[in-house]
PDB file of C-alpha atoms in Angstrom:
ATOM      1  CA  MET A   1      26.362  40.422 -38.482  1.00 54.00           C
ATOM      2  CA  GLU A   2      24.985  37.089 -39.604  1.00 64.00           C
ATOM      3  CA  GLN A   3      24.418  34.388 -37.030  1.00 83.00           C
ATOM      4  CA  PHE A   4      25.859  30.980 -37.768  1.00 88.00           C
ATOM      5  CA  GLN A   5      24.750  27.841 -35.987  1.00 90.00           C
ATOM      6  CA  LEU A   6      27.134  24.905 -36.178  1.00 92.00           C
ATOM      7  CA  GLN A   7      24.929  21.936 -37.089  1.00 93.00           C
ATOM      8  CA  PRO A   8      27.268  18.954 -36.540  1.00 94.00           C
ATOM      9  CA  PRO A   9      28.416  18.254 -32.982  1.00 94.00           C
ATOM     10  CA  LYS A  10      31.830  19.820 -32.318  1.00 95.00           C
ATOM     11  CA  GLU A  11      33.151  16.540 -30.964  1.00 95.00           C
ATOM     12  CA  ASN A  12      32.547  14.884 -34.360  1.00 96.00           C
ATOM     13  CA  LEU A  13      34.276  17.466 -36.555  1.00 96.00           C
ATOM     14  CA  GLN A  14      37.699  15.813 -36.563  1.00 96.00           C
ATOM     15  CA  GLU A  15      36.066  12.504 -37.504  1.00 96.00           C
ATOM     16  CA  PHE A  16      34.349  14.166 -40.482  1.00 96.00           C
ATOM     17  CA  ALA A  17      37.570  15.888 -41.566  1.00 96.00           C
ATOM     18  CA  ASP A  18      39.458  12.585 -41.308  1.00 96.00           C
ATOM     19  CA  ARG A  19      36.783  10.842 -43.356  1.00 96.00           C
ATOM     20  CA  TYR A  20      37.146  13.540 -46.022  1.00 95.00           C
ATOM     21  CA  VAL A  21      40.887  12.961 -46.451  1.00 95.00           C
ATOM     22  CA  GLN A  22      40.368   9.200 -46.859  1.00 96.00           C
ATOM     23  CA  ASN A  23      39.104   9.876 -50.392  1.00 94.00           C
ATOM     24  CA  LYS A  24      42.396   9.392 -52.251  1.00 95.00           C
ATOM     25  CA  ALA A  25      41.131  10.795 -55.570  1.00 93.00           C
ATOM     26  CA  GLU A  26      39.851  13.948 -53.859  1.00 92.00           C
ATOM     27  CA  MET A  27      43.127  14.428 -52.005  1.00 95.00           C
ATOM     28  CA  GLU A  28      45.119  14.009 -55.236  1.00 95.00           C
ATOM     29  CA  ARG A  29      42.957  16.733 -56.817  1.00 93.00           C
ATOM     30  CA  GLU A  30      43.360  18.917 -53.744  1.00 95.00           C
ATOM     31  CA  THR A  31      47.143  18.534 -53.916  1.00 96.00           C
ATOM     32  CA  LEU A  32      47.136  19.756 -57.533  1.00 96.00           C
ATOM     33  CA  GLU A  33      44.906  22.722 -56.654  1.00 96.00           C
ATOM     34  CA  PHE A  34      46.888  23.838 -53.625  1.00 97.00           C
ATOM     35  CA  ASP A  35      50.160  23.419 -55.553  1.00 97.00           C
ATOM     36  CA  ALA A  36      48.712  25.719 -58.245  1.00 98.00           C
ATOM     37  CA  GLY A  37      47.647  28.187 -55.551  1.00 97.00           C
ATOM     38  CA  ALA A  38      51.109  28.137 -53.996  1.00 97.00           C
ATOM     39  CA  ARG A  39      52.703  28.877 -57.389  1.00 98.00           C
ATOM     40  CA  ILE A  40      50.360  31.837 -57.813  1.00 97.00           C
ATOM     41  CA  ARG A  41      50.988  33.144 -54.264  1.00 96.00           C
ATOM     42  CA  GLN A  42      54.752  32.845 -54.709  1.00 96.00           C
ATOM     43  CA  ARG A  43      54.487  34.420 -58.179  1.00 96.00           C
ATOM     44  CA  LYS A  44      56.171  31.347 -59.683  1.00 97.00           C
ATOM     45  CA  SER A  45      53.370  30.374 -62.054  1.00 96.00           C
ATOM     46  CA  THR A  46      54.595  29.916 -65.607  1.00 97.00           C
ATOM     47  CA  ASP A  47      51.039  29.258 -66.840  1.00 97.00           C
ATOM     48  CA  ILE A  48      48.690  31.475 -64.826  1.00 97.00           C
ATOM     49  CA  LYS A  49      45.639  30.571 -66.899  1.00 96.00           C
ATOM     50  CA  GLY A  50      46.446  26.859 -66.629  1.00 96.00           C
ATOM     51  CA  ASP A  51      46.901  27.132 -62.874  1.00 97.00           C
ATOM     52  CA  LEU A  52      43.579  28.952 -62.588  1.00 97.00           C
ATOM     53  CA  GLU A  53      41.858  26.275 -64.682  1.00 96.00           C
ATOM     54  CA  THR A  54      43.315  23.599 -62.380  1.00 96.00           C
ATOM     55  CA  ILE A  55      41.845  25.349 -59.343  1.00 96.00           C
ATOM     56  CA  VAL A  56      38.454  25.922 -60.977  1.00 95.00           C
ATOM     57  CA  GLU A  57      38.329  22.258 -62.043  1.00 93.00           C
ATOM     58  CA  TRP A  58      38.472  21.313 -58.345  1.00 91.00           C
ATOM     59  CA  LYS A  59      35.630  23.610 -57.284  1.00 90.00           C
ATOM     60  CA  SER A  60      33.370  23.561 -60.320  1.00 89.00           C
ATOM     61  CA  PRO A  61      34.331  21.322 -63.241  1.00 89.00           C
ATOM     62  CA  ARG A  62      31.469  22.661 -65.350  1.00 89.00           C
ATOM     63  CA  SER A  63      32.860  26.212 -65.049  1.00 88.00           C
ATOM     64  CA  VAL A  64      36.278  25.432 -66.504  1.00 91.00           C
ATOM     65  CA  HIS A  65      35.214  26.048 -70.098  1.00 92.00           C
ATOM     66  CA  TYR A  66      34.186  29.594 -69.129  1.00 94.00           C
ATOM     67  CA  ILE A  67      37.674  30.309 -67.783  1.00 92.00           C
ATOM     68  CA  CYS A  68      39.018  29.653 -71.286  1.00 91.00           C
ATOM     69  CA  GLU A  69      37.042  32.705 -72.472  1.00 95.00           C
ATOM     70  CA  ASN A  70      39.325  34.976 -70.420  1.00 96.00           C
ATOM     71  CA  SER A  71      42.608  36.106 -71.930  1.00 97.00           C
ATOM     72  CA  THR A  72      45.851  35.349 -70.130  1.00 96.00           C
ATOM     73  CA  GLU A  73      46.199  39.101 -69.535  1.00 97.00           C
ATOM     74  CA  GLU A  74      42.712  39.299 -67.943  1.00 98.00           C
ATOM     75  CA  VAL A  75      43.499  36.334 -65.702  1.00 97.00           C
ATOM     76  CA  GLN A  76      46.856  37.812 -64.680  1.00 97.00           C
ATOM     77  CA  ALA A  77      45.290  41.209 -63.914  1.00 98.00           C
ATOM     78  CA  ALA A  78      42.526  39.639 -61.808  1.00 98.00           C
ATOM     79  CA  ILE A  79      44.977  37.437 -59.905  1.00 97.00           C
ATOM     80  CA  ASP A  80      47.369  40.359 -59.324  1.00 97.00           C
ATOM     81  CA  ALA A  81      44.533  42.510 -57.967  1.00 97.00           C
ATOM     82  CA  ALA A  82      43.246  39.684 -55.754  1.00 96.00           C
ATOM     83  CA  ILE A  83      46.606  38.856 -54.209  1.00 95.00           C
ATOM     84  CA  SER A  84      47.852  42.419 -53.832  1.00 94.00           C
ATOM     85  CA  LYS A  85      45.665  42.950 -50.733  1.00 88.00           C
ATOM     86  CA  PRO A  86      44.774  39.502 -49.412  1.00 90.00           C
ATOM     87  CA  GLU A  87      43.347  40.957 -46.205  1.00 92.00           C
ATOM     88  CA  ASN A  88      40.659  42.876 -48.141  1.00 95.00           C
ATOM     89  CA  VAL A  89      38.039  40.200 -48.807  1.00 95.00           C
ATOM     90  CA  ARG A  90      35.736  42.460 -50.796  1.00 95.00           C
ATOM     91  CA  GLU A  91      38.490  43.638 -53.190  1.00 96.00           C
ATOM     92  CA  ALA A  92      39.986  40.179 -53.636  1.00 97.00           C
ATOM     93  CA  VAL A  93      36.616  38.581 -54.413  1.00 96.00           C
ATOM     94  CA  SER A  94      35.575  41.491 -56.648  1.00 96.00           C
ATOM     95  CA  ALA A  95      38.766  41.219 -58.714  1.00 97.00           C
ATOM     96  CA  LEU A  96      38.215  37.513 -59.354  1.00 97.00           C
ATOM     97  CA  THR A  97      34.483  37.694 -60.060  1.00 96.00           C
ATOM     98  CA  LYS A  98      35.192  40.056 -62.956  1.00 97.00           C
ATOM     99  CA  LEU A  99      36.475  37.002 -64.819  1.00 97.00           C
ATOM    100  CA  THR A 100      34.049  35.050 -66.962  1.00 96.00           C
ATOM    101  CA  GLY A 101      33.019  31.877 -65.138  1.00 94.00           C
ATOM    102  CA  VAL A 102      33.969  33.054 -61.650  1.00 95.00           C
ATOM    103  CA  GLY A 103      31.212  33.606 -59.115  1.00 93.00           C
ATOM    104  CA  LEU A 104      31.541  33.851 -55.353  1.00 93.00           C
ATOM    105  CA  PRO A 105      31.965  30.083 -54.654  1.00 93.00           C
ATOM    106  CA  VAL A 106      34.687  29.750 -57.316  1.00 95.00           C
ATOM    107  CA  ALA A 107      36.399  32.973 -56.166  1.00 96.00           C
ATOM    108  CA  SER A 108      36.426  31.624 -52.602  1.00 96.00           C
ATOM    109  CA  ALA A 109      38.028  28.380 -53.834  1.00 96.00           C
ATOM    110  CA  ILE A 110      40.692  30.296 -55.770  1.00 97.00           C
ATOM    111  CA  LEU A 111      41.512  32.432 -52.730  1.00 98.00           C
ATOM    112  CA  THR A 112      41.532  29.349 -50.491  1.00 97.00           C
ATOM    113  CA  THR A 113      44.174  27.647 -52.614  1.00 97.00           C
ATOM    114  CA  ILE A 114      46.309  30.794 -52.735  1.00 98.00           C
ATOM    115  CA  PHE A 115      45.900  31.776 -49.069  1.00 97.00           C
ATOM    116  CA  PRO A 116      44.748  28.650 -47.171  1.00 96.00           C
ATOM    117  CA  ASP A 117      45.425  30.257 -43.808  1.00 94.00           C
ATOM    118  CA  GLN A 118      43.199  33.268 -44.609  1.00 95.00           C
ATOM    119  CA  TYR A 119      40.365  31.974 -46.789  1.00 97.00           C
ATOM    120  CA  THR A 120      37.980  29.054 -46.951  1.00 95.00           C
ATOM    121  CA  VAL A 121      35.540  27.813 -49.566  1.00 95.00           C
ATOM    122  CA  ILE A 122      31.900  28.795 -49.438  1.00 93.00           C
ATOM    123  CA  ASP A 123      29.381  26.414 -50.963  1.00 88.00           C
ATOM    124  CA  PHE A 124      25.979  24.955 -50.212  1.00 87.00           C
ATOM    125  CA  ARG A 125      27.397  22.103 -48.127  1.00 88.00           C
ATOM    126  CA  VAL A 126      29.295  24.220 -45.618  1.00 90.00           C
ATOM    127  CA  LEU A 127      26.474  26.759 -45.502  1.00 89.00           C
ATOM    128  CA  GLU A 128      24.106  23.927 -44.605  1.00 89.00           C
ATOM    129  CA  ALA A 129      26.515  22.823 -41.873  1.00 91.00           C
ATOM    130  CA  LEU A 130      26.337  26.343 -40.437  1.00 91.00           C
ATOM    131  CA  GLY A 131      22.567  26.669 -40.774  1.00 89.00           C
ATOM    132  CA  HIS A 132      22.469  29.005 -43.807  1.00 87.00           C
ATOM    133  CA  ASP A 133      21.584  28.991 -47.468  1.00 79.00           C
ATOM    134  CA  GLN A 134      22.537  32.444 -48.745  1.00 74.00           C
ATOM    135  CA  ALA A 135      25.688  33.976 -50.139  1.00 74.00           C
ATOM    136  CA  GLY A 136      26.953  37.380 -51.264  1.00 84.00           C
ATOM    137  CA  VAL A 137      30.274  39.164 -50.860  1.00 87.00           C
ATOM    138  CA  GLU A 138      29.373  40.786 -47.521  1.00 87.00           C
ATOM    139  CA  PHE A 139      27.873  37.508 -46.339  1.00 89.00           C
ATOM    140  CA  TYR A 140      31.076  35.734 -47.398  1.00 91.00           C
ATOM    141  CA  ARG A 141      33.194  38.230 -45.444  1.00 91.00           C
ATOM    142  CA  GLN A 142      31.119  37.548 -42.317  1.00 91.00           C
ATOM    143  CA  TYR A 143      31.162  33.792 -42.969  1.00 92.00           C
ATOM    144  CA  LEU A 144      34.939  33.895 -43.370  1.00 93.00           C
ATOM    145  CA  GLU A 145      35.407  35.752 -40.088  1.00 94.00           C
ATOM    146  CA  HIS A 146      33.135  33.261 -38.348  1.00 94.00           C
ATOM    147  CA  CYS A 147      35.012  30.271 -39.795  1.00 96.00           C
ATOM    148  CA  LYS A 148      38.396  31.728 -38.821  1.00 96.00           C
ATOM    149  CA  SER A 149      37.197  32.310 -35.271  1.00 96.00           C
ATOM    150  CA  LEU A 150      35.560  28.884 -35.051  1.00 96.00           C
ATOM    151  CA  ALA A 151      38.629  27.094 -36.463  1.00 97.00           C
ATOM    152  CA  LYS A 152      40.900  28.910 -34.016  1.00 96.00           C
ATOM    153  CA  SER A 153      38.638  28.074 -31.071  1.00 96.00           C
ATOM    154  CA  LEU A 154      38.277  24.423 -32.115  1.00 97.00           C
ATOM    155  CA  GLY A 155      42.036  24.168 -32.621  1.00 96.00           C
ATOM    156  CA  GLU A 156      42.782  25.674 -29.228  1.00 97.00           C
ATOM    157  CA  SER A 157      40.379  23.220 -27.562  1.00 96.00           C
ATOM    158  CA  ARG A 158      41.921  20.382 -29.644  1.00 95.00           C
ATOM    159  CA  GLU A 159      38.504  19.471 -31.092  1.00 96.00           C
ATOM    160  CA  ILE A 160      40.139  19.710 -34.510  1.00 96.00           C
ATOM    161  CA  GLN A 161      43.788  19.188 -35.369  1.00 96.00           C
ATOM    162  CA  ILE A 162      45.805  20.065 -38.431  1.00 96.00           C
ATOM    163  CA  GLN A 163      45.958  17.113 -40.814  1.00 96.00           C
ATOM    164  CA  SER A 164      49.662  16.784 -41.520  1.00 94.00           C
ATOM    165  CA  GLY A 165      50.718  15.526 -44.909  1.00 94.00           C
ATOM    166  CA  TYR A 166      47.659  16.900 -46.719  1.00 94.00           C
ATOM    167  CA  PRO A 167      47.368  20.146 -48.692  1.00 94.00           C
ATOM    168  CA  ALA A 168      46.872  23.384 -46.763  1.00 94.00           C
ATOM    169  CA  GLU A 169      47.885  22.315 -43.278  1.00 95.00           C
ATOM    170  CA  THR A 170      45.659  24.815 -41.486  1.00 95.00           C
ATOM    171  CA  GLU A 171      42.853  24.537 -38.958  1.00 96.00           C
ATOM    172  CA  LEU A 172      40.666  26.516 -41.357  1.00 96.00           C
ATOM    173  CA  ARG A 173      41.050  23.819 -44.021  1.00 96.00           C
ATOM    174  CA  VAL A 174      40.311  21.049 -41.469  1.00 96.00           C
ATOM    175  CA  LEU A 175      37.120  22.857 -40.499  1.00 96.00           C
ATOM    176  CA  ASP A 176      36.066  23.194 -44.139  1.00 95.00           C
ATOM    177  CA  ARG A 177      36.687  19.495 -44.776  1.00 95.00           C
ATOM    178  CA  ALA A 178      34.700  18.561 -41.668  1.00 95.00           C
ATOM    179  CA  LEU A 179      31.721  20.772 -42.521  1.00 95.00           C
ATOM    180  CA  TRP A 180      31.682  19.599 -46.138  1.00 93.00           C
ATOM    181  CA  GLN A 181      31.928  15.940 -45.136  1.00 94.00           C
ATOM    182  CA  TRP A 182      29.190  16.317 -42.516  1.00 93.00           C
ATOM    183  CA  SER A 183      26.813  17.719 -45.131  1.00 92.00           C
ATOM    184  CA  ALA A 184      27.802  15.108 -47.722  1.00 90.00           C
ATOM    185  CA  SER A 185      27.332  12.311 -45.170  1.00 90.00           C
ATOM    186  CA  LYS A 186      23.955  13.697 -44.194  1.00 81.00           C
ATOM    187  CA  GLY A 187      22.928  13.708 -47.856  1.00 70.00           C
ATOM    188  CA  MET A 188      24.028  10.090 -48.238  1.00 57.00           C
ATOM    189  CA  LEU A 189      21.885   9.098 -45.279  1.00 49.00           C
ATOM    190  CA  LYS A 190      18.829  10.623 -46.968  1.00 43.00           C
ATOM    191  CA  SER A 191      19.269   8.570 -50.132  1.00 37.00           C
TER     192      SER A 191
END
């Protein structure tokens, strides 16, 4: 099992998460993405490929044109396989990464928008905030378990609190916002 070391002080995580949600443009994008994810989860999407493109635009704008290379049938099959067993991280990620333009970070973003209480995004910023720089499906599974446990613990100790009125009202999403913002803030200080 991988070891993760939380880099930012726990007592500052809520502050970082709150700073993240102050970016109105980012929160508008996040609302669109999580709305698309909810439609997919509830099987109410009338444009599955369009909803997927909306989600991918949030995580990796330069990957969106690759999504267009997938047929609507391929997208639907991948989404169906991914959401049929949401508890099986390996199968869900594998189903999505079969699509052109979807690697592990994008697959994690797709799953996060569909199941915000079960998944979180993996990218270089949050990995930095946890003292790592690698990624793979097994690594992601371990990372996800760590983040779920950490978010639960931080929520129980009230070091983070659900941000009401924003997409994906879960402790896991608050933790992701905090870790991302900590890394982004650290990068800004270096400039």
